[in-house]
């Protein structure tokens, strides 16, 4: 059996969660493309129906409102890896921080952006968008931590990852 080397262990890291300009621009581009597609549909094939025009405008405004709501209510805080587990301290603007602990899963890796999911032991999932431009100096440490396993001396480190995860 091979011994794990501390040389390859990820260091403890703290990384801010919140603003995501790439995410914002991506959502706005998606909204713009959707609006252009609806406009093209209306001009090319929808005819002159007021009902179709109303439905198209309603759905576009609903999408715009959803993006605005998502952007205003996205999670902000501090994501922390201590070598054993992930912890998210959610910033609630003046109220005491609400910590979440759990297993972090990478859902999309774009090298300079990560879309991850933090699954808590209670079954609650929190989706996070992380960007390199938030703290470029710590990005490498964060990426190593995201793809690392707990330290070998951690309780339960010898168990398979599925056995460590507790499902509700």
PDB file of N, CA and C in Angstrom, residues 65-108:
ATOM      1  N   UNK A  65     -36.408  38.725 -15.335  1.00  0.00           N
ATOM      2  CA  UNK A  65     -36.692  38.820 -13.907  1.00  0.00           C
ATOM      3  C   UNK A  65     -36.037  37.690 -13.117  1.00  0.00           C
ATOM      4  N   UNK A  66     -36.008  36.504 -13.695  1.00  0.00           N
ATOM      5  CA  UNK A  66     -35.362  35.367 -13.028  1.00  0.00           C
ATOM      6  C   UNK A  66     -33.866  35.598 -12.879  1.00  0.00           C
ATOM      7  N   UNK A  67     -33.232  36.122 -13.917  1.00  0.00           N
ATOM      8  CA  UNK A  67     -31.799  36.420 -13.851  1.00  0.00           C
ATOM      9  C   UNK A  67     -31.538  37.493 -12.795  1.00  0.00           C
ATOM     10  N   UNK A  68     -32.360  38.524 -12.786  1.00  0.00           N
ATOM     11  CA  UNK A  68     -32.195  39.584 -11.790  1.00  0.00           C
ATOM     12  C   UNK A  68     -32.366  39.018 -10.378  1.00  0.00           C
ATOM     13  N   UNK A  69     -33.378  38.198 -10.155  1.00  0.00           N
ATOM     14  CA  UNK A  69     -33.608  37.598  -8.836  1.00  0.00           C
ATOM     15  C   UNK A  69     -32.440  36.699  -8.430  1.00  0.00           C
ATOM     16  N   UNK A  70     -31.975  35.869  -9.360  1.00  0.00           N
ATOM     17  CA  UNK A  70     -30.839  34.999  -9.086  1.00  0.00           C
ATOM     18  C   UNK A  70     -29.609  35.814  -8.700  1.00  0.00           C
ATOM     19  N   UNK A  71     -29.353  36.885  -9.435  1.00  0.00           N
ATOM     20  CA  UNK A  71     -28.163  37.706  -9.186  1.00  0.00           C
ATOM     21  C   UNK A  71     -28.252  38.398  -7.834  1.00  0.00           C
ATOM     22  N   UNK A  72     -29.419  38.884  -7.458  1.00  0.00           N
ATOM     23  CA  UNK A  72     -29.569  39.585  -6.188  1.00  0.00           C
ATOM     24  C   UNK A  72     -29.505  38.642  -4.978  1.00  0.00           C
ATOM     25  N   UNK A  73     -29.893  37.373  -5.177  1.00  0.00           N
ATOM     26  CA  UNK A  73     -29.978  36.446  -4.050  1.00  0.00           C
ATOM     27  C   UNK A  73     -28.938  35.333  -4.087  1.00  0.00           C
ATOM     28  N   UNK A  74     -27.889  35.512  -4.862  1.00  0.00           N
ATOM     29  CA  UNK A  74     -26.855  34.477  -4.915  1.00  0.00           C
ATOM     30  C   UNK A  74     -26.091  34.437  -3.581  1.00  0.00           C
ATOM     31  N   UNK A  75     -25.481  33.299  -3.324  1.00  0.00           N
ATOM     32  CA  UNK A  75     -24.760  33.092  -2.062  1.00  0.00           C
ATOM     33  C   UNK A  75     -23.473  33.907  -2.072  1.00  0.00           C
ATOM     34  N   UNK A  76     -23.227  34.589  -0.975  1.00  0.00           N
ATOM     35  CA  UNK A  76     -21.976  35.312  -0.770  1.00  0.00           C
ATOM     36  C   UNK A  76     -21.392  34.843   0.552  1.00  0.00           C
ATOM     37  N   UNK A  77     -20.084  34.751   0.580  1.00  0.00           N
ATOM     38  CA  UNK A  77     -19.453  34.329   1.820  1.00  0.00           C
ATOM     39  C   UNK A  77     -18.018  33.899   1.609  1.00  0.00           C
ATOM     40  N   UNK A  78     -17.567  32.968   2.438  1.00  0.00           N
ATOM     41  CA  UNK A  78     -16.188  32.498   2.408  1.00  0.00           C
ATOM     42  C   UNK A  78     -16.190  30.974   2.415  1.00  0.00           C
ATOM     43  N   UNK A  79     -15.621  30.382   1.368  1.00  0.00           N
ATOM     44  CA  UNK A  79     -15.492  28.938   1.252  1.00  0.00           C
ATOM     45  C   UNK A  79     -14.146  28.539   1.837  1.00  0.00           C
ATOM     46  N   UNK A  80     -14.143  27.521   2.722  1.00  0.00           N
ATOM     47  CA  UNK A  80     -12.914  27.136   3.415  1.00  0.00           C
ATOM     48  C   UNK A  80     -12.691  25.633   3.307  1.00  0.00           C
ATOM     49  N   UNK A  81     -11.440  25.261   3.067  1.00  0.00           N
ATOM     50  CA  UNK A  81     -10.999  23.860   3.082  1.00  0.00           C
ATOM     51  C   UNK A  81      -9.922  23.766   4.155  1.00  0.00           C
ATOM     52  N   UNK A  82     -10.101  22.870   5.128  1.00  0.00           N
ATOM     53  CA  UNK A  82      -9.124  22.730   6.212  1.00  0.00           C
ATOM     54  C   UNK A  82      -8.314  21.447   6.103  1.00  0.00           C
ATOM     55  N   UNK A  83      -8.449  20.731   5.014  1.00  0.00           N
ATOM     56  CA  UNK A  83      -7.752  19.467   4.836  1.00  0.00           C
ATOM     57  C   UNK A  83      -8.627  18.278   5.187  1.00  0.00           C
ATOM     58  N   UNK A  84      -9.737  18.535   5.872  1.00  0.00           N
ATOM     59  CA  UNK A  84     -10.664  17.470   6.261  1.00  0.00           C
ATOM     60  C   UNK A  84     -12.010  17.614   5.573  1.00  0.00           C
ATOM     61  N   UNK A  85     -12.530  18.834   5.573  1.00  0.00           N
ATOM     62  CA  UNK A  85     -13.851  19.058   5.008  1.00  0.00           C
ATOM     63  C   UNK A  85     -14.005  20.488   4.507  1.00  0.00           C
ATOM     64  N   UNK A  86     -15.060  20.691   3.758  1.00  0.00           N
ATOM     65  CA  UNK A  86     -15.393  22.008   3.231  1.00  0.00           C
ATOM     66  C   UNK A  86     -16.381  22.690   4.162  1.00  0.00           C
ATOM     67  N   UNK A  87     -16.221  23.996   4.270  1.00  0.00           N
ATOM     68  CA  UNK A  87     -17.105  24.804   5.112  1.00  0.00           C
ATOM     69  C   UNK A  87     -17.390  26.103   4.363  1.00  0.00           C
ATOM     70  N   UNK A  88     -18.631  26.530   4.405  1.00  0.00           N
ATOM     71  CA  UNK A  88     -19.038  27.774   3.770  1.00  0.00           C
ATOM     72  C   UNK A  88     -19.644  28.683   4.818  1.00  0.00           C
ATOM     73  N   UNK A  89     -19.006  29.814   5.034  1.00  0.00           N
ATOM     74  CA  UNK A  89     -19.527  30.841   5.942  1.00  0.00           C
ATOM     75  C   UNK A  89     -20.310  31.824   5.080  1.00  0.00           C
ATOM     76  N   UNK A  90     -21.623  31.808   5.214  1.00  0.00           N
ATOM     77  CA  UNK A  90     -22.474  32.659   4.397  1.00  0.00           C
ATOM     78  C   UNK A  90     -22.588  34.025   5.040  1.00  0.00           C
ATOM     79  N   UNK A  91     -22.311  35.062   4.261  1.00  0.00           N
ATOM     80  CA  UNK A  91     -22.423  36.438   4.728  1.00  0.00           C
ATOM     81  C   UNK A  91     -23.887  36.856   4.638  1.00  0.00           C
ATOM     82  N   UNK A  92     -24.454  37.204   5.774  1.00  0.00           N
ATOM     83  CA  UNK A  92     -25.853  37.603   5.799  1.00  0.00           C
ATOM     84  C   UNK A  92     -26.007  39.085   6.124  1.00  0.00           C
ATOM     85  N   UNK A  93     -25.055  39.882   5.703  1.00  0.00           N
ATOM     86  CA  UNK A  93     -25.101  41.339   5.820  1.00  0.00           C
ATOM     87  C   UNK A  93     -25.462  41.821   7.222  1.00  0.00           C
ATOM     88  N   UNK A  94     -24.497  41.705   8.126  1.00  0.00           N
ATOM     89  CA  UNK A  94     -24.674  42.215   9.480  1.00  0.00           C
ATOM     90  C   UNK A  94     -25.189  41.204  10.475  1.00  0.00           C
ATOM     91  N   UNK A  95     -25.781  40.128  10.009  1.00  0.00           N
ATOM     92  CA  UNK A  95     -26.273  39.079  10.905  1.00  0.00           C
ATOM     93  C   UNK A  95     -25.154  38.076  11.135  1.00  0.00           C
ATOM     94  N   UNK A  96     -25.260  37.252  12.177  1.00  0.00           N
ATOM     95  CA  UNK A  96     -24.229  36.228  12.395  1.00  0.00           C
ATOM     96  C   UNK A  96     -24.123  35.292  11.184  1.00  0.00           C
ATOM     97  N   UNK A  97     -22.894  34.873  10.898  1.00  0.00           N
ATOM     98  CA  UNK A  97     -22.652  33.994   9.758  1.00  0.00           C
ATOM     99  C   UNK A  97     -23.336  32.648   9.970  1.00  0.00           C
ATOM    100  N   UNK A  98     -23.810  32.081   8.891  1.00  0.00           N
ATOM    101  CA  UNK A  98     -24.478  30.782   8.918  1.00  0.00           C
ATOM    102  C   UNK A  98     -23.575  29.760   8.227  1.00  0.00           C
ATOM    103  N   UNK A  99     -22.879  28.905   8.999  1.00  0.00           N
ATOM    104  CA  UNK A  99     -21.941  27.975   8.366  1.00  0.00           C
ATOM    105  C   UNK A  99     -22.630  26.738   7.790  1.00  0.00           C
ATOM    106  N   UNK A 100     -22.108  26.286   6.663  1.00  0.00           N
ATOM    107  CA  UNK A 100     -22.528  25.023   6.057  1.00  0.00           C
ATOM    108  C   UNK A 100     -21.289  24.166   5.891  1.00  0.00           C
ATOM    109  N   UNK A 101     -21.387  22.898   6.204  1.00  0.00           N
ATOM    110  CA  UNK A 101     -20.268  21.978   6.016  1.00  0.00           C
ATOM    111  C   UNK A 101     -20.742  20.837   5.147  1.00  0.00           C
ATOM    112  N   UNK A 102     -19.812  20.259   4.389  1.00  0.00           N
ATOM    113  CA  UNK A 102     -20.198  19.130   3.574  1.00  0.00           C
ATOM    114  C   UNK A 102     -19.144  18.721   2.578  1.00  0.00           C
ATOM    115  N   UNK A 103     -19.602  18.026   1.560  1.00  0.00           N
ATOM    116  CA  UNK A 103     -18.754  17.507   0.497  1.00  0.00           C
ATOM    117  C   UNK A 103     -18.901  18.408  -0.720  1.00  0.00           C
ATOM    118  N   UNK A 104     -17.776  18.778  -1.313  1.00  0.00           N
ATOM    119  CA  UNK A 104     -17.789  19.660  -2.478  1.00  0.00           C
ATOM    120  C   UNK A 104     -17.611  18.831  -3.736  1.00  0.00           C
ATOM    121  N   UNK A 105     -18.471  19.062  -4.721  1.00  0.00           N
ATOM    122  CA  UNK A 105     -18.437  18.349  -5.989  1.00  0.00           C
ATOM    123  C   UNK A 105     -18.261  19.355  -7.117  1.00  0.00           C
ATOM    124  N   UNK A 106     -17.314  19.113  -7.998  1.00  0.00           N
ATOM    125  CA  UNK A 106     -17.127  19.972  -9.170  1.00  0.00           C
ATOM    126  C   UNK A 106     -18.137  19.556 -10.225  1.00  0.00           C
ATOM    127  N   UNK A 107     -18.903  20.515 -10.714  1.00  0.00           N
ATOM    128  CA  UNK A 107     -19.896  20.241 -11.753  1.00  0.00           C
ATOM    129  C   UNK A 107     -19.458  20.773 -13.113  1.00  0.00           C
ATOM    130  N   UNK A 108     -18.636  21.832 -13.109  1.00  0.00           N
ATOM    131  CA  UNK A 108     -18.118  22.394 -14.356  1.00  0.00           C
ATOM    132  C   UNK A 108     -16.785  23.059 -14.051  1.00  0.00           C
TER     133      UNK A 108
END
